[in-house]
PDB file of C-alpha atoms and ligand atoms in Angstrom:
ATOM      1  CA  UNK A   1       0.203 -41.011  -3.039  1.00 62.00           C
ATOM      2  CA  UNK A   2       2.053 -44.298  -3.580  1.00 74.00           C
ATOM      3  CA  UNK A   3       5.489 -43.081  -4.700  1.00 79.00           C
ATOM      4  CA  UNK A   4       4.915 -45.072  -7.880  1.00 91.00           C
ATOM      5  CA  UNK A   5       5.248 -43.090 -11.113  1.00 94.00           C
ATOM      6  CA  UNK A   6       2.449 -42.366 -13.516  1.00 95.00           C
ATOM      7  CA  UNK A   7       3.027 -44.470 -16.651  1.00 97.00           C
ATOM      8  CA  UNK A   8       3.739 -42.112 -19.550  1.00 97.00           C
ATOM      9  CA  UNK A   9       5.965 -41.031 -22.432  1.00 98.00           C
ATOM     10  CA  UNK A  10       9.162 -40.547 -20.423  1.00 98.00           C
ATOM     11  CA  UNK A  11      11.443 -40.196 -23.462  1.00 98.00           C
ATOM     12  CA  UNK A  12       9.085 -37.760 -25.143  1.00 98.00           C
ATOM     13  CA  UNK A  13       8.800 -35.517 -22.086  1.00 97.00           C
ATOM     14  CA  UNK A  14      12.478 -35.458 -21.324  1.00 97.00           C
ATOM     15  CA  UNK A  15      13.478 -34.792 -24.929  1.00 98.00           C
ATOM     16  CA  UNK A  16      10.904 -31.996 -25.162  1.00 97.00           C
ATOM     17  CA  UNK A  17      12.323 -30.389 -22.009  1.00 96.00           C
ATOM     18  CA  UNK A  18      15.937 -30.949 -23.110  1.00 96.00           C
ATOM     19  CA  UNK A  19      15.123 -29.183 -26.382  1.00 96.00           C
ATOM     20  CA  UNK A  20      13.468 -26.314 -24.487  1.00 94.00           C
ATOM     21  CA  UNK A  21      16.553 -25.957 -22.257  1.00 92.00           C
ATOM     22  CA  UNK A  22      18.894 -26.067 -25.281  1.00 92.00           C
ATOM     23  CA  UNK A  23      16.923 -23.538 -27.326  1.00 92.00           C
ATOM     24  CA  UNK A  24      15.486 -21.390 -24.539  1.00 88.00           C
ATOM     25  CA  UNK A  25      12.073 -21.778 -26.193  1.00 89.00           C
ATOM     26  CA  UNK A  26       9.053 -23.215 -24.405  1.00 87.00           C
ATOM     27  CA  UNK A  27       8.289 -24.187 -20.808  1.00 86.00           C
ATOM     28  CA  UNK A  28      11.131 -25.985 -19.082  1.00 87.00           C
ATOM     29  CA  UNK A  29      12.081 -27.089 -15.572  1.00 86.00           C
ATOM     30  CA  UNK A  30      13.343 -24.189 -13.492  1.00 89.00           C
ATOM     31  CA  UNK A  31      14.983 -24.030 -10.090  1.00 85.00           C
ATOM     32  CA  UNK A  32      12.878 -21.711  -7.946  1.00 89.00           C
ATOM     33  CA  UNK A  33      10.922 -20.817 -11.062  1.00 85.00           C
ATOM     34  CA  UNK A  34      13.918 -18.858 -12.393  1.00 85.00           C
ATOM     35  CA  UNK A  35      17.042 -20.852 -13.235  1.00 85.00           C
ATOM     36  CA  UNK A  36      17.061 -23.616 -15.863  1.00 82.00           C
ATOM     37  CA  UNK A  37      17.685 -27.092 -14.463  1.00 85.00           C
ATOM     38  CA  UNK A  38      19.509 -29.779 -16.459  1.00 89.00           C
ATOM     39  CA  UNK A  39      17.157 -32.481 -17.704  1.00 95.00           C
ATOM     40  CA  UNK A  40      18.147 -35.819 -16.190  1.00 96.00           C
ATOM     41  CA  UNK A  41      17.014 -39.253 -17.357  1.00 97.00           C
ATOM     42  CA  UNK A  42      16.602 -41.520 -14.332  1.00 97.00           C
ATOM     43  CA  UNK A  43      17.318 -45.188 -15.014  1.00 98.00           C
ATOM     44  CA  UNK A  44      16.155 -47.690 -12.387  1.00 98.00           C
ATOM     45  CA  UNK A  45      17.392 -51.281 -12.480  1.00 98.00           C
ATOM     46  CA  UNK A  46      15.355 -54.055 -10.864  1.00 98.00           C
ATOM     47  CA  UNK A  47      17.988 -54.654  -8.143  1.00 98.00           C
ATOM     48  CA  UNK A  48      17.412 -51.117  -6.861  1.00 97.00           C
ATOM     49  CA  UNK A  49      20.366 -49.473  -8.651  1.00 98.00           C
ATOM     50  CA  UNK A  50      19.490 -45.963  -9.792  1.00 98.00           C
ATOM     51  CA  UNK A  51      21.519 -43.941 -12.296  1.00 97.00           C
ATOM     52  CA  UNK A  52      20.984 -40.483 -13.720  1.00 97.00           C
ATOM     53  CA  UNK A  53      22.199 -39.291 -17.097  1.00 95.00           C
ATOM     54  CA  UNK A  54      21.883 -35.817 -18.625  1.00 96.00           C
ATOM     55  CA  UNK A  55      19.432 -35.951 -21.543  1.00 97.00           C
ATOM     56  CA  UNK A  56      21.148 -33.114 -23.457  1.00 96.00           C
ATOM     57  CA  UNK A  57      23.417 -35.570 -25.318  1.00 97.00           C
ATOM     58  CA  UNK A  58      20.417 -36.878 -27.291  1.00 98.00           C
ATOM     59  CA  UNK A  59      20.448 -33.508 -29.065  1.00 98.00           C
ATOM     60  CA  UNK A  60      24.192 -33.456 -29.747  1.00 98.00           C
ATOM     61  CA  UNK A  61      25.400 -32.516 -33.214  1.00 98.00           C
ATOM     62  CA  UNK A  62      28.094 -34.584 -34.980  1.00 98.00           C
ATOM     63  CA  UNK A  63      30.942 -32.470 -33.532  1.00 98.00           C
ATOM     64  CA  UNK A  64      30.119 -33.884 -30.068  1.00 98.00           C
ATOM     65  CA  UNK A  65      29.586 -37.510 -31.092  1.00 98.00           C
ATOM     66  CA  UNK A  66      31.739 -40.462 -30.195  1.00 97.00           C
ATOM     67  CA  UNK A  67      33.938 -41.850 -33.006  1.00 98.00           C
ATOM     68  CA  UNK A  68      31.826 -45.036 -33.342  1.00 98.00           C
ATOM     69  CA  UNK A  69      28.725 -42.943 -34.155  1.00 98.00           C
ATOM     70  CA  UNK A  70      30.615 -41.426 -37.100  1.00 98.00           C
ATOM     71  CA  UNK A  71      31.828 -44.816 -38.275  1.00 98.00           C
ATOM     72  CA  UNK A  72      28.242 -46.129 -38.097  1.00 98.00           C
ATOM     73  CA  UNK A  73      26.642 -43.313 -40.115  1.00 98.00           C
ATOM     74  CA  UNK A  74      29.469 -43.462 -42.662  1.00 98.00           C
ATOM     75  CA  UNK A  75      28.420 -47.060 -43.397  1.00 98.00           C
ATOM     76  CA  UNK A  76      24.748 -46.217 -44.005  1.00 98.00           C
ATOM     77  CA  UNK A  77      23.759 -46.627 -47.638  1.00 98.00           C
ATOM     78  CA  UNK A  78      20.467 -46.747 -49.499  1.00 98.00           C
ATOM     79  CA  UNK A  79      17.067 -46.475 -47.854  1.00 98.00           C
ATOM     80  CA  UNK A  80      17.841 -46.282 -44.119  1.00 99.00           C
ATOM     81  CA  UNK A  81      15.701 -46.890 -41.024  1.00 99.00           C
ATOM     82  CA  UNK A  82      16.943 -45.230 -37.820  1.00 99.00           C
ATOM     83  CA  UNK A  83      15.414 -47.571 -35.219  1.00 99.00           C
ATOM     84  CA  UNK A  84      14.656 -45.704 -31.978  1.00 98.00           C
ATOM     85  CA  UNK A  85      15.546 -42.347 -33.516  1.00 98.00           C
ATOM     86  CA  UNK A  86      15.071 -40.366 -30.272  1.00 98.00           C
ATOM     87  CA  UNK A  87      15.613 -36.666 -30.975  1.00 98.00           C
ATOM     88  CA  UNK A  88      16.723 -37.537 -34.519  1.00 98.00           C
ATOM     89  CA  UNK A  89      20.425 -36.642 -34.242  1.00 98.00           C
ATOM     90  CA  UNK A  90      21.496 -39.497 -36.552  1.00 98.00           C
ATOM     91  CA  UNK A  91      18.632 -39.030 -39.037  1.00 98.00           C
ATOM     92  CA  UNK A  92      19.414 -35.309 -39.335  1.00 98.00           C
ATOM     93  CA  UNK A  93      23.003 -35.922 -40.460  1.00 98.00           C
ATOM     94  CA  UNK A  94      21.940 -38.603 -42.945  1.00 98.00           C
ATOM     95  CA  UNK A  95      19.283 -36.282 -44.357  1.00 98.00           C
ATOM     96  CA  UNK A  96      21.907 -33.577 -44.758  1.00 98.00           C
ATOM     97  CA  UNK A  97      24.083 -36.047 -46.673  1.00 98.00           C
ATOM     98  CA  UNK A  98      21.201 -36.927 -49.005  1.00 98.00           C
ATOM     99  CA  UNK A  99      20.761 -40.460 -47.604  1.00 98.00           C
ATOM    100  CA  UNK A 100      17.013 -41.307 -47.631  1.00 98.00           C
ATOM    101  CA  UNK A 101      16.249 -41.901 -43.956  1.00 98.00           C
ATOM    102  CA  UNK A 102      13.176 -42.661 -41.840  1.00 98.00           C
ATOM    103  CA  UNK A 103      13.146 -42.312 -38.055  1.00 98.00           C
ATOM    104  CA  UNK A 104      11.145 -44.950 -36.166  1.00 99.00           C
ATOM    105  CA  UNK A 105      10.224 -44.583 -32.512  1.00 98.00           C
ATOM    106  CA  UNK A 106       7.621 -45.792 -30.019  1.00 98.00           C
ATOM    107  CA  UNK A 107       7.608 -42.390 -28.310  1.00 98.00           C
ATOM    108  CA  UNK A 108       5.179 -39.887 -29.823  1.00 98.00           C
ATOM    109  CA  UNK A 109       6.978 -37.109 -27.937  1.00 98.00           C
ATOM    110  CA  UNK A 110      10.384 -38.121 -29.313  1.00 98.00           C
ATOM    111  CA  UNK A 111       8.928 -38.035 -32.827  1.00 98.00           C
ATOM    112  CA  UNK A 112       7.501 -34.560 -32.166  1.00 98.00           C
ATOM    113  CA  UNK A 113      10.963 -33.365 -31.087  1.00 98.00           C
ATOM    114  CA  UNK A 114      12.583 -34.974 -34.164  1.00 98.00           C
ATOM    115  CA  UNK A 115       9.998 -33.287 -36.385  1.00 98.00           C
ATOM    116  CA  UNK A 116      10.631 -29.895 -34.790  1.00 98.00           C
ATOM    117  CA  UNK A 117      14.364 -30.392 -35.355  1.00 98.00           C
ATOM    118  CA  UNK A 118      13.755 -31.023 -39.057  1.00 98.00           C
ATOM    119  CA  UNK A 119      13.567 -34.807 -39.539  1.00 98.00           C
ATOM    120  CA  UNK A 120      11.195 -35.232 -42.474  1.00 98.00           C
ATOM    121  CA  UNK A 121      10.239 -38.926 -42.502  1.00 98.00           C
ATOM    122  CA  UNK A 122       9.049 -40.318 -39.184  1.00 98.00           C
ATOM    123  CA  UNK A 123       7.061 -43.407 -38.204  1.00 98.00           C
ATOM    124  CA  UNK A 124       5.405 -44.111 -34.858  1.00 98.00           C
ATOM    125  CA  UNK A 125       5.704 -47.771 -33.880  1.00 98.00           C
ATOM    126  CA  UNK A 126       8.002 -50.758 -33.614  1.00 98.00           C
ATOM    127  CA  UNK A 127       9.833 -52.737 -36.269  1.00 98.00           C
ATOM    128  CA  UNK A 128       6.980 -55.276 -36.021  1.00 98.00           C
ATOM    129  CA  UNK A 129       4.160 -52.797 -36.655  1.00 98.00           C
ATOM    130  CA  UNK A 130       6.139 -51.048 -39.405  1.00 98.00           C
ATOM    131  CA  UNK A 131       6.254 -54.212 -41.568  1.00 98.00           C
ATOM    132  CA  UNK A 132       2.624 -53.650 -42.615  1.00 98.00           C
ATOM    133  CA  UNK A 133       3.447 -50.161 -43.981  1.00 97.00           C
ATOM    134  CA  UNK A 134       5.173 -51.725 -46.994  1.00 97.00           C
ATOM    135  CA  UNK A 135       8.369 -49.633 -46.834  1.00 98.00           C
ATOM    136  CA  UNK A 136      11.599 -51.652 -47.273  1.00 98.00           C
ATOM    137  CA  UNK A 137      15.186 -50.750 -46.320  1.00 98.00           C
ATOM    138  CA  UNK A 138      18.854 -51.314 -47.197  1.00 98.00           C
ATOM    139  CA  UNK A 139      20.267 -50.202 -43.823  1.00 99.00           C
ATOM    140  CA  UNK A 140      18.971 -50.403 -40.262  1.00 99.00           C
ATOM    141  CA  UNK A 141      20.733 -48.304 -37.635  1.00 99.00           C
ATOM    142  CA  UNK A 142      20.402 -49.099 -33.926  1.00 99.00           C
ATOM    143  CA  UNK A 143      22.567 -46.419 -32.366  1.00 98.00           C
ATOM    144  CA  UNK A 144      22.784 -44.828 -28.930  1.00 98.00           C
ATOM    145  CA  UNK A 145      23.202 -48.359 -27.448  1.00 98.00           C
ATOM    146  CA  UNK A 146      20.023 -49.525 -29.173  1.00 98.00           C
ATOM    147  CA  UNK A 147      21.409 -53.043 -29.626  1.00 98.00           C
ATOM    148  CA  UNK A 148      19.584 -53.132 -26.281  1.00 98.00           C
ATOM    149  CA  UNK A 149      16.292 -53.438 -28.198  1.00 98.00           C
ATOM    150  CA  UNK A 150      17.166 -57.116 -28.867  1.00 98.00           C
ATOM    151  CA  UNK A 151      16.252 -57.520 -25.148  1.00 98.00           C
ATOM    152  CA  UNK A 152      17.414 -61.142 -24.711  1.00 98.00           C
ATOM    153  CA  UNK A 153      16.991 -64.706 -25.933  1.00 98.00           C
ATOM    154  CA  UNK A 154      13.187 -64.510 -26.097  1.00 98.00           C
ATOM    155  CA  UNK A 155      12.803 -61.316 -28.087  1.00 98.00           C
ATOM    156  CA  UNK A 156      15.868 -61.501 -30.386  1.00 98.00           C
ATOM    157  CA  UNK A 157      14.479 -64.023 -32.934  1.00 98.00           C
ATOM    158  CA  UNK A 158      11.262 -62.010 -33.417  1.00 98.00           C
ATOM    159  CA  UNK A 159      13.161 -58.730 -33.628  1.00 98.00           C
ATOM    160  CA  UNK A 160      15.543 -60.158 -36.269  1.00 98.00           C
ATOM    161  CA  UNK A 161      12.591 -61.631 -38.196  1.00 98.00           C
ATOM    162  CA  UNK A 162      10.808 -58.260 -38.262  1.00 98.00           C
ATOM    163  CA  UNK A 163      13.989 -56.579 -39.540  1.00 98.00           C
ATOM    164  CA  UNK A 164      14.311 -59.303 -42.209  1.00 98.00           C
ATOM    165  CA  UNK A 165      10.693 -58.652 -43.255  1.00 98.00           C
ATOM    166  CA  UNK A 166      11.552 -54.927 -43.627  1.00 98.00           C
ATOM    167  CA  UNK A 167      14.774 -55.636 -45.534  1.00 98.00           C
ATOM    168  CA  UNK A 168      15.672 -55.377 -49.202  1.00 98.00           C
ATOM    169  CA  UNK A 169      18.074 -57.992 -50.592  1.00 97.00           C
ATOM    170  CA  UNK A 170      21.631 -57.375 -49.329  1.00 97.00           C
ATOM    171  CA  UNK A 171      20.427 -55.240 -46.394  1.00 98.00           C
ATOM    172  CA  UNK A 172      22.623 -54.517 -43.376  1.00 98.00           C
ATOM    173  CA  UNK A 173      22.017 -53.809 -39.687  1.00 98.00           C
ATOM    174  CA  UNK A 174      24.505 -51.661 -37.769  1.00 98.00           C
ATOM    175  CA  UNK A 175      23.952 -51.866 -34.023  1.00 98.00           C
ATOM    176  CA  UNK A 176      25.815 -50.111 -31.228  1.00 98.00           C
ATOM    177  CA  UNK A 177      26.317 -52.262 -28.128  1.00 98.00           C
ATOM    178  CA  UNK A 178      28.340 -52.256 -24.923  1.00 98.00           C
ATOM    179  CA  UNK A 179      30.255 -55.239 -23.565  1.00 98.00           C
ATOM    180  CA  UNK A 180      29.444 -55.095 -19.839  1.00 98.00           C
ATOM    181  CA  UNK A 181      31.793 -57.817 -18.578  1.00 98.00           C
ATOM    182  CA  UNK A 182      35.002 -55.804 -18.039  1.00 97.00           C
ATOM    183  CA  UNK A 183      33.728 -54.568 -14.667  1.00 97.00           C
ATOM    184  CA  UNK A 184      34.856 -55.806 -11.247  1.00 97.00           C
ATOM    185  CA  UNK A 185      32.228 -53.797  -9.408  1.00 98.00           C
ATOM    186  CA  UNK A 186      30.438 -56.390  -7.229  1.00 98.00           C
ATOM    187  CA  UNK A 187      27.135 -54.548  -7.724  1.00 98.00           C
ATOM    188  CA  UNK A 188      27.326 -55.350 -11.436  1.00 98.00           C
ATOM    189  CA  UNK A 189      29.081 -58.749 -11.317  1.00 98.00           C
ATOM    190  CA  UNK A 190      26.491 -59.860  -8.716  1.00 98.00           C
ATOM    191  CA  UNK A 191      23.679 -58.640 -10.969  1.00 98.00           C
ATOM    192  CA  UNK A 192      25.138 -60.562 -13.928  1.00 98.00           C
ATOM    193  CA  UNK A 193      25.399 -63.724 -11.792  1.00 98.00           C
ATOM    194  CA  UNK A 194      21.819 -63.405 -10.529  1.00 98.00           C
ATOM    195  CA  UNK A 195      20.606 -62.943 -14.086  1.00 98.00           C
ATOM    196  CA  UNK A 196      22.446 -66.070 -15.268  1.00 98.00           C
ATOM    197  CA  UNK A 197      21.083 -68.122 -12.376  1.00 98.00           C
ATOM    198  CA  UNK A 198      17.599 -67.169 -13.623  1.00 97.00           C
ATOM    199  CA  UNK A 199      18.359 -68.281 -17.195  1.00 98.00           C
ATOM    200  CA  UNK A 200      18.831 -64.723 -18.452  1.00 98.00           C
ATOM    201  CA  UNK A 201      21.887 -63.287 -20.186  1.00 98.00           C
ATOM    202  CA  UNK A 202      24.219 -61.659 -17.653  1.00 98.00           C
ATOM    203  CA  UNK A 203      23.696 -58.141 -18.993  1.00 98.00           C
ATOM    204  CA  UNK A 204      19.991 -58.527 -19.734  1.00 98.00           C
ATOM    205  CA  UNK A 205      18.962 -55.456 -17.791  1.00 98.00           C
ATOM    206  CA  UNK A 206      15.477 -55.088 -16.363  1.00 98.00           C
ATOM    207  CA  UNK A 207      14.882 -51.349 -16.298  1.00 98.00           C
ATOM    208  CA  UNK A 208      12.369 -48.610 -16.034  1.00 98.00           C
ATOM    209  CA  UNK A 209      12.947 -44.968 -16.869  1.00 98.00           C
ATOM    210  CA  UNK A 210      11.643 -42.058 -14.886  1.00 97.00           C
ATOM    211  CA  UNK A 211      11.339 -38.351 -15.502  1.00 96.00           C
ATOM    212  CA  UNK A 212       9.577 -35.994 -13.115  1.00 94.00           C
ATOM    213  CA  UNK A 213       6.300 -37.720 -12.140  1.00 94.00           C
ATOM    214  CA  UNK A 214       6.390 -40.163 -15.080  1.00 97.00           C
ATOM    215  CA  UNK A 215       7.754 -43.672 -15.444  1.00 98.00           C
ATOM    216  CA  UNK A 216       7.805 -46.407 -18.060  1.00 98.00           C
ATOM    217  CA  UNK A 217       6.716 -49.970 -17.457  1.00 98.00           C
ATOM    218  CA  UNK A 218       9.602 -52.340 -16.619  1.00 98.00           C
ATOM    219  CA  UNK A 219      11.323 -53.592 -19.775  1.00 98.00           C
ATOM    220  CA  UNK A 220      14.364 -55.693 -20.769  1.00 98.00           C
ATOM    221  CA  UNK A 221      17.307 -53.938 -22.413  1.00 98.00           C
ATOM    222  CA  UNK A 222      20.252 -56.021 -23.570  1.00 98.00           C
ATOM    223  CA  UNK A 223      23.849 -55.186 -22.783  1.00 98.00           C
ATOM    224  CA  UNK A 224      25.904 -58.166 -23.979  1.00 98.00           C
ATOM    225  CA  UNK A 225      29.294 -59.280 -25.292  1.00 98.00           C
ATOM    226  CA  UNK A 226      29.885 -59.648 -29.039  1.00 98.00           C
ATOM    227  CA  UNK A 227      30.043 -63.461 -28.510  1.00 98.00           C
ATOM    228  CA  UNK A 228      26.642 -63.502 -26.807  1.00 98.00           C
ATOM    229  CA  UNK A 229      25.280 -61.361 -29.627  1.00 98.00           C
ATOM    230  CA  UNK A 230      26.703 -63.776 -32.220  1.00 98.00           C
ATOM    231  CA  UNK A 231      24.810 -66.615 -30.465  1.00 98.00           C
ATOM    232  CA  UNK A 232      21.552 -64.635 -30.620  1.00 98.00           C
ATOM    233  CA  UNK A 233      21.980 -64.007 -34.352  1.00 98.00           C
ATOM    234  CA  UNK A 234      22.899 -67.625 -35.147  1.00 97.00           C
ATOM    235  CA  UNK A 235      20.079 -69.453 -36.949  1.00 96.00           C
ATOM    236  CA  UNK A 236      18.360 -66.214 -38.077  1.00 98.00           C
ATOM    237  CA  UNK A 237      18.115 -64.718 -41.562  1.00 98.00           C
ATOM    238  CA  UNK A 238      21.106 -62.512 -40.676  1.00 98.00           C
ATOM    239  CA  UNK A 239      24.882 -63.109 -40.510  1.00 98.00           C
ATOM    240  CA  UNK A 240      27.148 -61.226 -38.122  1.00 98.00           C
ATOM    241  CA  UNK A 241      29.858 -60.058 -40.536  1.00 98.00           C
ATOM    242  CA  UNK A 242      31.842 -57.562 -38.463  1.00 98.00           C
ATOM    243  CA  UNK A 243      32.416 -56.424 -34.890  1.00 98.00           C
ATOM    244  CA  UNK A 244      34.223 -53.088 -34.644  1.00 98.00           C
ATOM    245  CA  UNK A 245      35.429 -52.801 -31.025  1.00 98.00           C
ATOM    246  CA  UNK A 246      38.028 -50.065 -31.529  1.00 98.00           C
ATOM    247  CA  UNK A 247      36.288 -48.082 -28.791  1.00 98.00           C
ATOM    248  CA  UNK A 248      35.842 -51.014 -26.382  1.00 98.00           C
ATOM    249  CA  UNK A 249      33.788 -51.629 -24.290  1.00 98.00           C
ATOM    250  CA  UNK A 250      31.586 -50.087 -26.984  1.00 98.00           C
ATOM    251  CA  UNK A 251      31.239 -51.896 -30.289  1.00 98.00           C
ATOM    252  CA  UNK A 252      29.430 -51.739 -33.605  1.00 98.00           C
ATOM    253  CA  UNK A 253      28.001 -55.030 -34.814  1.00 98.00           C
ATOM    254  CA  UNK A 254      27.260 -55.306 -38.536  1.00 98.00           C
ATOM    255  CA  UNK A 255      24.796 -57.938 -39.745  1.00 98.00           C
ATOM    256  CA  UNK A 256      23.982 -58.795 -43.356  1.00 98.00           C
ATOM    257  CA  UNK A 257      20.893 -60.460 -44.681  1.00 98.00           C
ATOM    258  CA  UNK A 258      21.845 -63.948 -45.805  1.00 93.00           C
ATOM    259  CA  UNK A 259      21.562 -64.528 -49.604  1.00 79.00           C
TER     260      UNK A 259
HETATM  261  C1  SAM B   1      18.676 -44.719 -25.886  1.00 89.27           C
HETATM  262  S1  SAM B   1      17.570 -43.777 -26.919  1.00 89.27           S
HETATM  263  C2  SAM B   1      18.565 -43.670 -28.407  1.00 89.27           C
HETATM  264  C3  SAM B   1      18.143 -42.541 -29.304  1.00 89.27           C
HETATM  265  C4  SAM B   1      18.950 -42.381 -30.594  1.00 89.27           C
HETATM  266  N1  SAM B   1      19.101 -43.624 -31.330  1.00 89.27           N
HETATM  267  C5  SAM B   1      20.304 -41.761 -30.356  1.00 89.27           C
HETATM  268  O1  SAM B   1      21.324 -42.414 -30.630  1.00 89.27           O
HETATM  269  O2  SAM B   1      20.344 -40.597 -29.905  1.00 89.27           O
HETATM  270  C6  SAM B   1      16.348 -44.994 -27.280  1.00 89.27           C
HETATM  271  C7  SAM B   1      15.204 -44.558 -28.203  1.00 89.27           C
HETATM  272  O3  SAM B   1      14.547 -45.750 -28.664  1.00 89.27           O
HETATM  273  C8  SAM B   1      13.142 -45.599 -28.533  1.00 89.27           C
HETATM  274  N2  SAM B   1      12.547 -46.951 -28.380  1.00 89.27           N
HETATM  275  C9  SAM B   1      12.472 -47.706 -27.255  1.00 89.27           C
HETATM  276  N3  SAM B   1      11.927 -48.891 -27.524  1.00 89.27           N
HETATM  277  C10 SAM B   1      11.657 -48.906 -28.862  1.00 89.27           C
HETATM  278  C11 SAM B   1      11.124 -49.869 -29.749  1.00 89.27           C
HETATM  279  N4  SAM B   1      10.741 -51.076 -29.324  1.00 89.27           N
HETATM  280  N5  SAM B   1      10.996 -49.549 -31.062  1.00 89.27           N
HETATM  281  C12 SAM B   1      11.386 -48.319 -31.515  1.00 89.27           C
HETATM  282  N6  SAM B   1      11.920 -47.364 -30.705  1.00 89.27           N
HETATM  283  C13 SAM B   1      12.061 -47.651 -29.407  1.00 89.27           C
HETATM  284  C14 SAM B   1      12.970 -44.696 -27.335  1.00 89.27           C
HETATM  285  O4  SAM B   1      11.693 -44.052 -27.335  1.00 89.27           O
HETATM  286  C15 SAM B   1      14.130 -43.732 -27.527  1.00 89.27           C
HETATM  287  O5  SAM B   1      13.779 -42.637 -28.313  1.00 89.27           O
END
């Protein structure tokens, strides 16, 4: 035993268990084999910080969403790709509204949960691998903080190029981000400083997720200010046309494909 996790489908396992807890159907974690336990996503940062967040919110219906989620889905139009669909909460509402939507995710388990919850069109992969499938979109949604998938200065140009390759003329991207720089907590301000001294963006988090015995590999997840995001988009095929920060520190960034 090393204490190191087994690399596996953390999101898939935790969403499957969260669904089992919510529905009472299927095996789920029990205290003493009897009482249901809440399913907790463990997020480890590379400075040793560990946070836990209940996974149940990935299953939330629209009544429990934050206002910015509603504003984001209200702007979806045309053929829509829900990037990192998770348990499919966003895709389900769009489907209900008659918006043609596809959920994309790297987690086979997350896709299985989305399918069980009724999402009809699902793709396993990344925006890069999906280009070859030939499907093209008018709207890309990156919700649930999935602006993080831009990762940082290295990944952003390739990510934007893949989205441009998947885009129809006039397409839009709506991404939910968090501006991390309002904090005075020295744990976080020190982390931001260390990142910058290494040439990274301050909020370029290096994380791994854990659930039960499983863990992911370490990966970058971007938490940045709207200004930093504007810099990342500059020079790409996309234009940042709107930043809605009514629920600051959270914001919705809207990008449009340049003519
Ligand atoms: C924070 S959750 C957000 C889920 C969902 N968008 C929501 O708002 O409930 C992130 C999701 O993105 C997926 N994911 C992570 N990296 C990805 C990638 N490179 N491409 C597609 N999906 C990815 C994860 O498996 C997970 O389901």
